[in-house]
Short mmCIF file of C-alpha atoms in Angstrom, two decimals:
data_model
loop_
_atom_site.label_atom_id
_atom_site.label_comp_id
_atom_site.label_asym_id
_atom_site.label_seq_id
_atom_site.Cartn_x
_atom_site.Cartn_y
_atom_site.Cartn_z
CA UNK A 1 0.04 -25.00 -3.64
CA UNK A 2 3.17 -23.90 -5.71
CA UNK A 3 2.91 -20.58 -7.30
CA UNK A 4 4.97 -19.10 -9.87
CA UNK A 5 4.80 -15.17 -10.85
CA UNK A 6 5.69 -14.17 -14.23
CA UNK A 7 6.95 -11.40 -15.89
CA UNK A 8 8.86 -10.30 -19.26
CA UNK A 9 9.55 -7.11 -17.98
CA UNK A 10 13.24 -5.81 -17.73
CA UNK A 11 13.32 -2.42 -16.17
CA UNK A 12 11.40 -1.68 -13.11
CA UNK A 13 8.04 -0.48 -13.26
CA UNK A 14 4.39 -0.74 -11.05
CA UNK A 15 3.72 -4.17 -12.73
CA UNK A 16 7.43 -5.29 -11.39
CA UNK A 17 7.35 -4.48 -8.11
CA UNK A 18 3.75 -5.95 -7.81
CA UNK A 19 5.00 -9.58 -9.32
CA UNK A 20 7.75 -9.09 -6.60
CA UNK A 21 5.15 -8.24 -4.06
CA UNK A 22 3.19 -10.81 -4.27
CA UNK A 23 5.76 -13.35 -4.56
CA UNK A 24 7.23 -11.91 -1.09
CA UNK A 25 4.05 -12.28 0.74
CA UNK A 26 2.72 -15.37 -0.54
CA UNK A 27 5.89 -16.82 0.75
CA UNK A 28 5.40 -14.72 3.90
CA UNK A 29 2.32 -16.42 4.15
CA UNK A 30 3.53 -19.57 3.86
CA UNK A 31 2.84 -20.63 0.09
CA UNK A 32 5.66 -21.89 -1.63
CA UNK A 33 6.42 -19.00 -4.92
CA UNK A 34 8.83 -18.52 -7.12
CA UNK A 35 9.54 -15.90 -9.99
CA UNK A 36 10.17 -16.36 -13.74
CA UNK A 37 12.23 -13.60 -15.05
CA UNK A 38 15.24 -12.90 -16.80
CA UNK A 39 18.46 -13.60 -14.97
CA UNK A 40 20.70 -10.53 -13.63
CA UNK A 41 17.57 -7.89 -14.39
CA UNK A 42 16.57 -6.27 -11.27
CA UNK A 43 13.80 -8.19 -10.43
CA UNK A 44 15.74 -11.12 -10.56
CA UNK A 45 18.61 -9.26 -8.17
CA UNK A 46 15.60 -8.18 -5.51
CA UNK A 47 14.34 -11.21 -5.21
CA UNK A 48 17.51 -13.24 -4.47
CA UNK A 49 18.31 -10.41 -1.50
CA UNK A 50 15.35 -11.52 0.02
CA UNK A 51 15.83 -15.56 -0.63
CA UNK A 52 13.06 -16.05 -3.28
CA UNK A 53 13.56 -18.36 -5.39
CA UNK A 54 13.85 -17.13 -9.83
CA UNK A 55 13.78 -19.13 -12.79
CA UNK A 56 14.66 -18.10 -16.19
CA UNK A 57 12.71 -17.62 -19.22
CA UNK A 58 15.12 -19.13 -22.15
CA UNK A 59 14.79 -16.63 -24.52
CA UNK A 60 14.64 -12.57 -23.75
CA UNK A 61 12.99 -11.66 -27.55
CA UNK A 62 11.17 -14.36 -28.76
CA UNK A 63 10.90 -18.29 -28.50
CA UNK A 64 11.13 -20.98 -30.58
CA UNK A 65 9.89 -24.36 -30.33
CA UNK A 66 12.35 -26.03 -28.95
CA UNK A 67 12.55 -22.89 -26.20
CA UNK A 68 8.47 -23.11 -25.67
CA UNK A 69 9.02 -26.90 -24.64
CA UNK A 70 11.47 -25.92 -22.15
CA UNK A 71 9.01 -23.22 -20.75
CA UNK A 72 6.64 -25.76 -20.56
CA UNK A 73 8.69 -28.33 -18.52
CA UNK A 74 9.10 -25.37 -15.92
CA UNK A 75 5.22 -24.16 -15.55
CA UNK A 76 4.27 -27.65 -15.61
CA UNK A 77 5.65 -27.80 -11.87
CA UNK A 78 3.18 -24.91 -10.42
CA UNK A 79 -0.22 -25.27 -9.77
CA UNK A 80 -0.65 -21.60 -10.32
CA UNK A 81 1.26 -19.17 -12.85
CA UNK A 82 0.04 -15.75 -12.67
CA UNK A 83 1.79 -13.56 -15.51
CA UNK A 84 2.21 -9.77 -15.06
CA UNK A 85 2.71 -7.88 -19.10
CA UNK A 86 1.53 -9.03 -22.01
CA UNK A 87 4.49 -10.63 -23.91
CA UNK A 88 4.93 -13.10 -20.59
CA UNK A 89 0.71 -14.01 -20.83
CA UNK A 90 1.70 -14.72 -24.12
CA UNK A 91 4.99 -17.22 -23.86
CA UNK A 92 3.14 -18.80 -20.96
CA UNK A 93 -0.20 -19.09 -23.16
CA UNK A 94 2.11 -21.01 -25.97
CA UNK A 95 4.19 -23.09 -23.21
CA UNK A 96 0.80 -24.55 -21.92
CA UNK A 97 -0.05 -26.43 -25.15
CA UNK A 98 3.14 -28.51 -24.46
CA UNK A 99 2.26 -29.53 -20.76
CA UNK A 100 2.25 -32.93 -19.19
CA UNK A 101 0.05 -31.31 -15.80
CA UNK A 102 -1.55 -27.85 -17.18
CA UNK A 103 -1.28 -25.25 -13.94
CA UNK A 104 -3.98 -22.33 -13.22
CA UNK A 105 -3.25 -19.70 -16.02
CA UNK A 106 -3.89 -16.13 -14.38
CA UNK A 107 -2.88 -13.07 -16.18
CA UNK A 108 -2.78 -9.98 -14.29
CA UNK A 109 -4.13 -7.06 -16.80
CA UNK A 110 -2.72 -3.45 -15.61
CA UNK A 111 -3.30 -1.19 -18.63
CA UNK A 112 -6.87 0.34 -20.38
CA UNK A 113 -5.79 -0.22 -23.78
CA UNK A 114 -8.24 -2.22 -26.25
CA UNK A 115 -7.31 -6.00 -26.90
CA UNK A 116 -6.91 -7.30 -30.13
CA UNK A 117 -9.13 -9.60 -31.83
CA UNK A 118 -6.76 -12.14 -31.93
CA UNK A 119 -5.27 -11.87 -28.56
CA UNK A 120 -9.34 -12.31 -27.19
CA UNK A 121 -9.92 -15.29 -29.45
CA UNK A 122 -6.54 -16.51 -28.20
CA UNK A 123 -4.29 -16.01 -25.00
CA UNK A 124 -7.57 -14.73 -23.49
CA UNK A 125 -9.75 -17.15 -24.00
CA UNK A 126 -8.41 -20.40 -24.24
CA UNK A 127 -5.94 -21.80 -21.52
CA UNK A 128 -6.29 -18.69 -19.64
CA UNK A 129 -8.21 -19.59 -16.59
CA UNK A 130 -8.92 -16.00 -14.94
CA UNK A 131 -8.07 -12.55 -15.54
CA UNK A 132 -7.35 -9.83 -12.70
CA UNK A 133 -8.50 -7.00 -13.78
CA UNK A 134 -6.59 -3.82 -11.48
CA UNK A 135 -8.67 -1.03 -11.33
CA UNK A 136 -12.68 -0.63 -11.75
CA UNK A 137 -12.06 0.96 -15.00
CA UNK A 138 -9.86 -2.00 -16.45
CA UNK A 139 -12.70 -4.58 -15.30
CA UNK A 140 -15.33 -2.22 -17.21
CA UNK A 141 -14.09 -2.30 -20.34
CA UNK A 142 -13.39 -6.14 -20.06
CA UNK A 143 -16.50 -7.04 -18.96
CA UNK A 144 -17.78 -6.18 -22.50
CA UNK A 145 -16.33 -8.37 -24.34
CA UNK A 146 -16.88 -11.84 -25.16
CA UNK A 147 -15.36 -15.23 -23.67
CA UNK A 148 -13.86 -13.56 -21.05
CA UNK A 149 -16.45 -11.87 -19.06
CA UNK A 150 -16.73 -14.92 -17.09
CA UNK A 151 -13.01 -15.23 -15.73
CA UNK A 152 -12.61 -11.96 -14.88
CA UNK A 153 -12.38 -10.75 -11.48
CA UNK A 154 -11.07 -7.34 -9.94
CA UNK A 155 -8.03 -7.20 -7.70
CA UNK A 156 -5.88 -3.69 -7.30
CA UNK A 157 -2.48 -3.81 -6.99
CA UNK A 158 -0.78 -3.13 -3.84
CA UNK A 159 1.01 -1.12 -1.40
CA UNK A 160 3.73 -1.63 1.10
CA UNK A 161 2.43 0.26 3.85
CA UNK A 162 5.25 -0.58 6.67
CA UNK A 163 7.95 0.50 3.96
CA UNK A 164 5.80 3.49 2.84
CA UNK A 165 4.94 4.90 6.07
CA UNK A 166 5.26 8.59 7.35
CA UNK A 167 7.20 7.36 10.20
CA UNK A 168 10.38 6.70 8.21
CA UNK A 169 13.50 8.75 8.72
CA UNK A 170 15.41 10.51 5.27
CA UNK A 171 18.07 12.57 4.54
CA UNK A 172 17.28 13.06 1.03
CA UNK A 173 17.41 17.31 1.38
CA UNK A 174 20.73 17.49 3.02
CA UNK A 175 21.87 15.27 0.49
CA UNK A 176 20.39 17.35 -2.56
CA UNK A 177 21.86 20.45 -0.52
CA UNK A 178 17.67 21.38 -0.04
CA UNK A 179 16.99 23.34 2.97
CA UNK A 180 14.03 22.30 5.12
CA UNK A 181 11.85 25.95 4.42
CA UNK A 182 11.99 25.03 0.71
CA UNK A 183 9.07 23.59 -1.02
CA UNK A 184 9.64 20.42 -2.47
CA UNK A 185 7.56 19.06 -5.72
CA UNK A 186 7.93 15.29 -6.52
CA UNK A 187 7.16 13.08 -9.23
CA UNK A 188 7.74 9.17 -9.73
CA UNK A 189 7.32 7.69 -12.85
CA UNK A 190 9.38 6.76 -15.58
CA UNK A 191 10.02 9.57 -18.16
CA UNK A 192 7.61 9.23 -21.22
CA UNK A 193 4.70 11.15 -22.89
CA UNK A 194 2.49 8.25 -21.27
CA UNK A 195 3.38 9.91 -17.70
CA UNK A 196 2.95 13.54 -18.94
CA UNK A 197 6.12 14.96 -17.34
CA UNK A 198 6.26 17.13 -20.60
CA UNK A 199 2.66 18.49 -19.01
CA UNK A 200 4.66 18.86 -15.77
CA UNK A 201 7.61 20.63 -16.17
CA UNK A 202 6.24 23.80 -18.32
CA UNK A 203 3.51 23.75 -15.11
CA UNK A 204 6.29 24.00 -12.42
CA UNK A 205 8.22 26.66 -14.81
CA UNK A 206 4.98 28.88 -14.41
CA UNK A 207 4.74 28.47 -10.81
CA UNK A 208 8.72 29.07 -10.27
CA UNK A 209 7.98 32.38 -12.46
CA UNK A 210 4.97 33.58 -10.77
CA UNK A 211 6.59 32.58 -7.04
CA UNK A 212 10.06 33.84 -7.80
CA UNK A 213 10.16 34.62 -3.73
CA UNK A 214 9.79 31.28 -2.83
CA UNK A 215 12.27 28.09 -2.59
CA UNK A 216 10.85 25.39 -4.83
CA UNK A 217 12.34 22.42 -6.27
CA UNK A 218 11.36 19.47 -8.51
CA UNK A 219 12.61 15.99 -8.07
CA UNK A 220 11.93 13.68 -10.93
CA UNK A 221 12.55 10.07 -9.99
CA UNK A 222 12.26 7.19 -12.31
CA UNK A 223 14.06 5.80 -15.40
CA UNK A 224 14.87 7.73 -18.74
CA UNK A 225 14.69 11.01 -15.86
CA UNK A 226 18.25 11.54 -16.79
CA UNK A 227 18.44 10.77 -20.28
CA UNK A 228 19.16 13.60 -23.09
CA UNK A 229 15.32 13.76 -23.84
CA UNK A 230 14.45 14.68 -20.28
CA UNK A 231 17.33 17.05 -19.61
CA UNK A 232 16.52 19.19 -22.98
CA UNK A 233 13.10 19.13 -21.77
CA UNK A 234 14.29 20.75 -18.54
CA UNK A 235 16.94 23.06 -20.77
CA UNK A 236 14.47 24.19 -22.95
CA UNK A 237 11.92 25.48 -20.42
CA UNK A 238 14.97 27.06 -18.17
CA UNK A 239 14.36 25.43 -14.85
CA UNK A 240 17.96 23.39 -15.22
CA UNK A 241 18.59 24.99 -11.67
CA UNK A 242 15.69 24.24 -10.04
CA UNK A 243 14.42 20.13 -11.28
CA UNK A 244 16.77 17.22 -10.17
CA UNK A 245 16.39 14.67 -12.64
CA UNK A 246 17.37 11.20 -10.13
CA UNK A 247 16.85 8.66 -12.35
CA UNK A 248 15.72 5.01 -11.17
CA UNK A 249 15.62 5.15 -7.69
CA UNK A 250 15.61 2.70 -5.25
CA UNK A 251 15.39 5.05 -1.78
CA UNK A 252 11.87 5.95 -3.66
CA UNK A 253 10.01 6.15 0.24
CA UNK A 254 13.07 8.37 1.62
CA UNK A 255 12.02 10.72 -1.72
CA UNK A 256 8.23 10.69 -0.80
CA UNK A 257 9.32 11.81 2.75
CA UNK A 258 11.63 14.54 1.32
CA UNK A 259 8.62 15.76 -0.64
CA UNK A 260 5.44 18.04 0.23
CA UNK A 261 3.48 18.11 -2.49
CA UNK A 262 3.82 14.92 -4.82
CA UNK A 263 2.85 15.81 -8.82
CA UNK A 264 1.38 12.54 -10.80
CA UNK A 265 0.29 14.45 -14.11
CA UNK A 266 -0.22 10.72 -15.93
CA UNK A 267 -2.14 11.00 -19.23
CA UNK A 268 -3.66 7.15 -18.32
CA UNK A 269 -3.41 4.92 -15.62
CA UNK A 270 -4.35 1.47 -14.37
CA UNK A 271 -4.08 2.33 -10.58
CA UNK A 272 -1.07 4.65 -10.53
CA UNK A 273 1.30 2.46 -7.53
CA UNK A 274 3.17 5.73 -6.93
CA UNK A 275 0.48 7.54 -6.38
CA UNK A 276 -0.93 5.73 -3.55
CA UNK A 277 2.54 5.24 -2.18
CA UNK A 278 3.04 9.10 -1.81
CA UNK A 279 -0.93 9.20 -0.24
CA UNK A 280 0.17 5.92 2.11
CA UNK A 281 3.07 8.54 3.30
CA UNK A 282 0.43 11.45 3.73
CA UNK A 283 1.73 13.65 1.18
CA UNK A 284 -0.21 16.46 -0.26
CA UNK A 285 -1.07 14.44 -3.83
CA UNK A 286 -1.95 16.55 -7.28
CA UNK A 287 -2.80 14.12 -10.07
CA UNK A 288 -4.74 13.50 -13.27
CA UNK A 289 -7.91 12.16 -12.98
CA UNK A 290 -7.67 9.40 -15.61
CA UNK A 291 -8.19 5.78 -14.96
CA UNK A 292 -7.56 3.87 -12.33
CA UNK A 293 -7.54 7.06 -10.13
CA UNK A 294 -10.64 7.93 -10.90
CA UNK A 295 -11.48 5.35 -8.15
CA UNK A 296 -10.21 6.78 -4.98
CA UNK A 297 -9.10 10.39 -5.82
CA UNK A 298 -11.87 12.50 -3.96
CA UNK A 299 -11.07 16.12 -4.90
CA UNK A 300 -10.36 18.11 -1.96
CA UNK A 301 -11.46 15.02 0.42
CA UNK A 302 -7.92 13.19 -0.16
CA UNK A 303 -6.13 15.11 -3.03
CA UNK A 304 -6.20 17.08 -5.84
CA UNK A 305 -7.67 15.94 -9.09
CA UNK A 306 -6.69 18.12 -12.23
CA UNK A 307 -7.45 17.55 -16.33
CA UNK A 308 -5.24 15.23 -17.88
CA UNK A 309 -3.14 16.57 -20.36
CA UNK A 310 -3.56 20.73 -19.57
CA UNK A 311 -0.88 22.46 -18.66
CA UNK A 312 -2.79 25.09 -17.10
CA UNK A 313 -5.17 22.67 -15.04
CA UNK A 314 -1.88 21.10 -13.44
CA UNK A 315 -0.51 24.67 -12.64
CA UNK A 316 -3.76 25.30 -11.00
CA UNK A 317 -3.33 22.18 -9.28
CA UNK A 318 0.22 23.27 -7.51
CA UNK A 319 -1.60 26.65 -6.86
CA UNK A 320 -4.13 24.22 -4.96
CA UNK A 321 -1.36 22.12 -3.05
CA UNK A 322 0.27 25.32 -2.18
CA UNK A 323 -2.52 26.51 -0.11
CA UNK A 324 -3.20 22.98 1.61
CA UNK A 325 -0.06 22.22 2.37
CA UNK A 326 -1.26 22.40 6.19
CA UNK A 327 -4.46 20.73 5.33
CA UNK A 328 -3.78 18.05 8.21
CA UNK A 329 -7.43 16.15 7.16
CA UNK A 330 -6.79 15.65 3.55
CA UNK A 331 -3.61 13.89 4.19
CA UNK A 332 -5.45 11.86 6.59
CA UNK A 333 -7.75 10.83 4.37
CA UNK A 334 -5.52 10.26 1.86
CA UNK A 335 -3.29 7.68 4.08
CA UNK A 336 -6.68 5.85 4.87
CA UNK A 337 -7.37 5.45 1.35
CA UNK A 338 -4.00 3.97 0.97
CA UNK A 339 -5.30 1.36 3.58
CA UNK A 340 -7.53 -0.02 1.74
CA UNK A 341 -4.52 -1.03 -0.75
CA UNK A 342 -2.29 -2.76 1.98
CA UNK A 343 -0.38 -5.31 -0.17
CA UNK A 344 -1.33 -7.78 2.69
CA UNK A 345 -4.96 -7.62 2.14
CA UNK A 346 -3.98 -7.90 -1.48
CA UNK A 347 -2.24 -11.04 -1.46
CA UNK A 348 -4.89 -12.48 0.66
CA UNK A 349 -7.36 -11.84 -1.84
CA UNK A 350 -5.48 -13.23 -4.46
CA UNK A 351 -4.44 -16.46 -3.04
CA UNK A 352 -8.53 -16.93 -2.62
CA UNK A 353 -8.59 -16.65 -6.12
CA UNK A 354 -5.98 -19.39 -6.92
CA UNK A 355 -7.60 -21.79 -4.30
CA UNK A 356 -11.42 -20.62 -6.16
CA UNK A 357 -9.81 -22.11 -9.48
CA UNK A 358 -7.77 -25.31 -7.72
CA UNK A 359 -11.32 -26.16 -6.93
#
């Protein structure tokens, strides 16, 4: 079985590192997988460190014809071809038409937003031959809708527990110039409204005012942390001296060991990677309860679930991590829960799909 994952995406982001993933473990496992990408992105530079094998989509924006017949003589070698973002379902979808041998179409769905009309009569529904659906909520709201109710199946994404483990060693603080007594707050996501850091930072400005005796400290990790939108954001609320805006990171477990509480005050979610990274390392976790989350987050059990979008239920929430912050059983439970996302189990169940449709 030859296996190509597929994505459009440039930056980095949860639906990256998941096409990566499962690329690295299905070769791991001992099925031959490749990725289709853009050449010199970071995906692309990732996966050669580690000796998987990347082809090239031949156009970055759109593709023409001549560019979709091209596509097509490279899928056309796979018996499987699992795409990871929309606009790569999409190029695949029109490749297909021009195959000589038609592969296994999956497309990996990671975001609640509605589906077009055209896009269900289409990409969805013909030449598509399953659709992973990540979190519960995701496989809800397809299972409504027509023509592809009966190729849909749910599969989470992934963690990598061995690289996100509590074990690890970091020297994150002394290279911040943190001390070890302070109290470190951590979020990882890239900066938009999507993510709600602009629900975030006015919530740590309250608790810096009201705690003004205590050493506390924000890290934001992820990318656009560090661009002028973020850093006026920070200005404006006057907490310049007390967030460090990181940018893309790619030391993101030495961060999560740096941290004590980690902050994930996302306004929607398919399964929120980060999050369950930070609960795989047994951090204190205080996130939205939107989503995919809404799946594992067990308030007071294994975190702390606040109201998306309120400032006020987020400062509540550090109030809440504050106090636990010794709470040895939540963070317990909330490294078992990550256990039931090992990446390895993951993969496994995926590859049963693939050899379900090669049937």
């Amino acid at each position: 079985m030859r296996i190509l994952q597929v994505t459009t995406a440039i930056g980095w982001s949860g639906g990256t590192e998941q096409c990566f993933l499962l690329a690295k473990y299905m070769n791991d496992f001992g099925y031959e997988t490749d990725i289709l990408t853009f050449e010199g992105c970071e995906l692309d530079e990732r996966a050669k460190k580690i000796g998987i094998k990347t082809v090239y989509f031949p156009n970055t924006k759109k593709l023409s014809l001549q560019e979709t017949k091209k596509l097509a003589q490279i899928i056309e070698k796979y018996d499987v071809v699992n795409t990871h973002i929309s606009r790569a379902h999409w190029f695949i979808w029109l490749a297909s038409f021009f195959t000589k041998k038609k592969p296994k179409i999956v497309y990996t769905r990671r975001v609640p937003f509605p589906i077009s009309k055209i896009s269900l009569f289409t990409k969805y529904n013909i030449n598509t031959d399953a659709i992973i659906a990540v979190s519960p909520q995701i496989f809800e709201s397809l299972k409504s809708l027509p023509f592809i109710r009966n190729k849909l199946y749910y599969i989470p994404s992934g963690v990598e527990l061995n690289r996100f483990s509590p074990k690890i060693e970091s020297s994150i603080r002394k290279e911040l110039g943190i001390s070890e007594d302070a109290i470190v707050f951590t979020n990882v996501g890239n900066f938009s409204d999507v993510k709600g850091q602009h629900i975030l930072i006015p919530a740590f400005q309250k608790f810096v005012e009201n705690f003004k005796d205590i050493e506390v400290y924000l890290l934001l990790a992820g990318r656009d942390t560090q661009s002028e939108k973020a850093l006026s954001m920070i200005r404006n609320y006057g907490v310049e001296n007390k967030v460090y805006p990181l940018g893309f990171r790619r030391d993101i477990p030495q961060i999560l060991k740096a941290t004590d509480i980690f902050v994930f005050p996302s306004l929607n979610e398919g399964i929120a990677g980060s999050l369950l990274q930070a609960m795989a390392m047994k951090k204190v976790v205080v996130a939205s309860y939107v989503g995919g989350i809404k799946s594992y987050l067990k308030h007071m059990e294994n975190g702390i679930a606040v109201e998306p979008g309120s400032v006020d239920s987020l400062y509540q929430g550090l109030l809440e991590g504050l106090k636990n912050l010794k709470n040895e059983n939540m963070k317990e439970n909330a490294r078992k829960t990550a256990l039931d996302f090992d990446i390895k189990k993951i993969t496994q169940k995926t590859l049963q799909l693939y050899k379900e449709l090669l049937k």
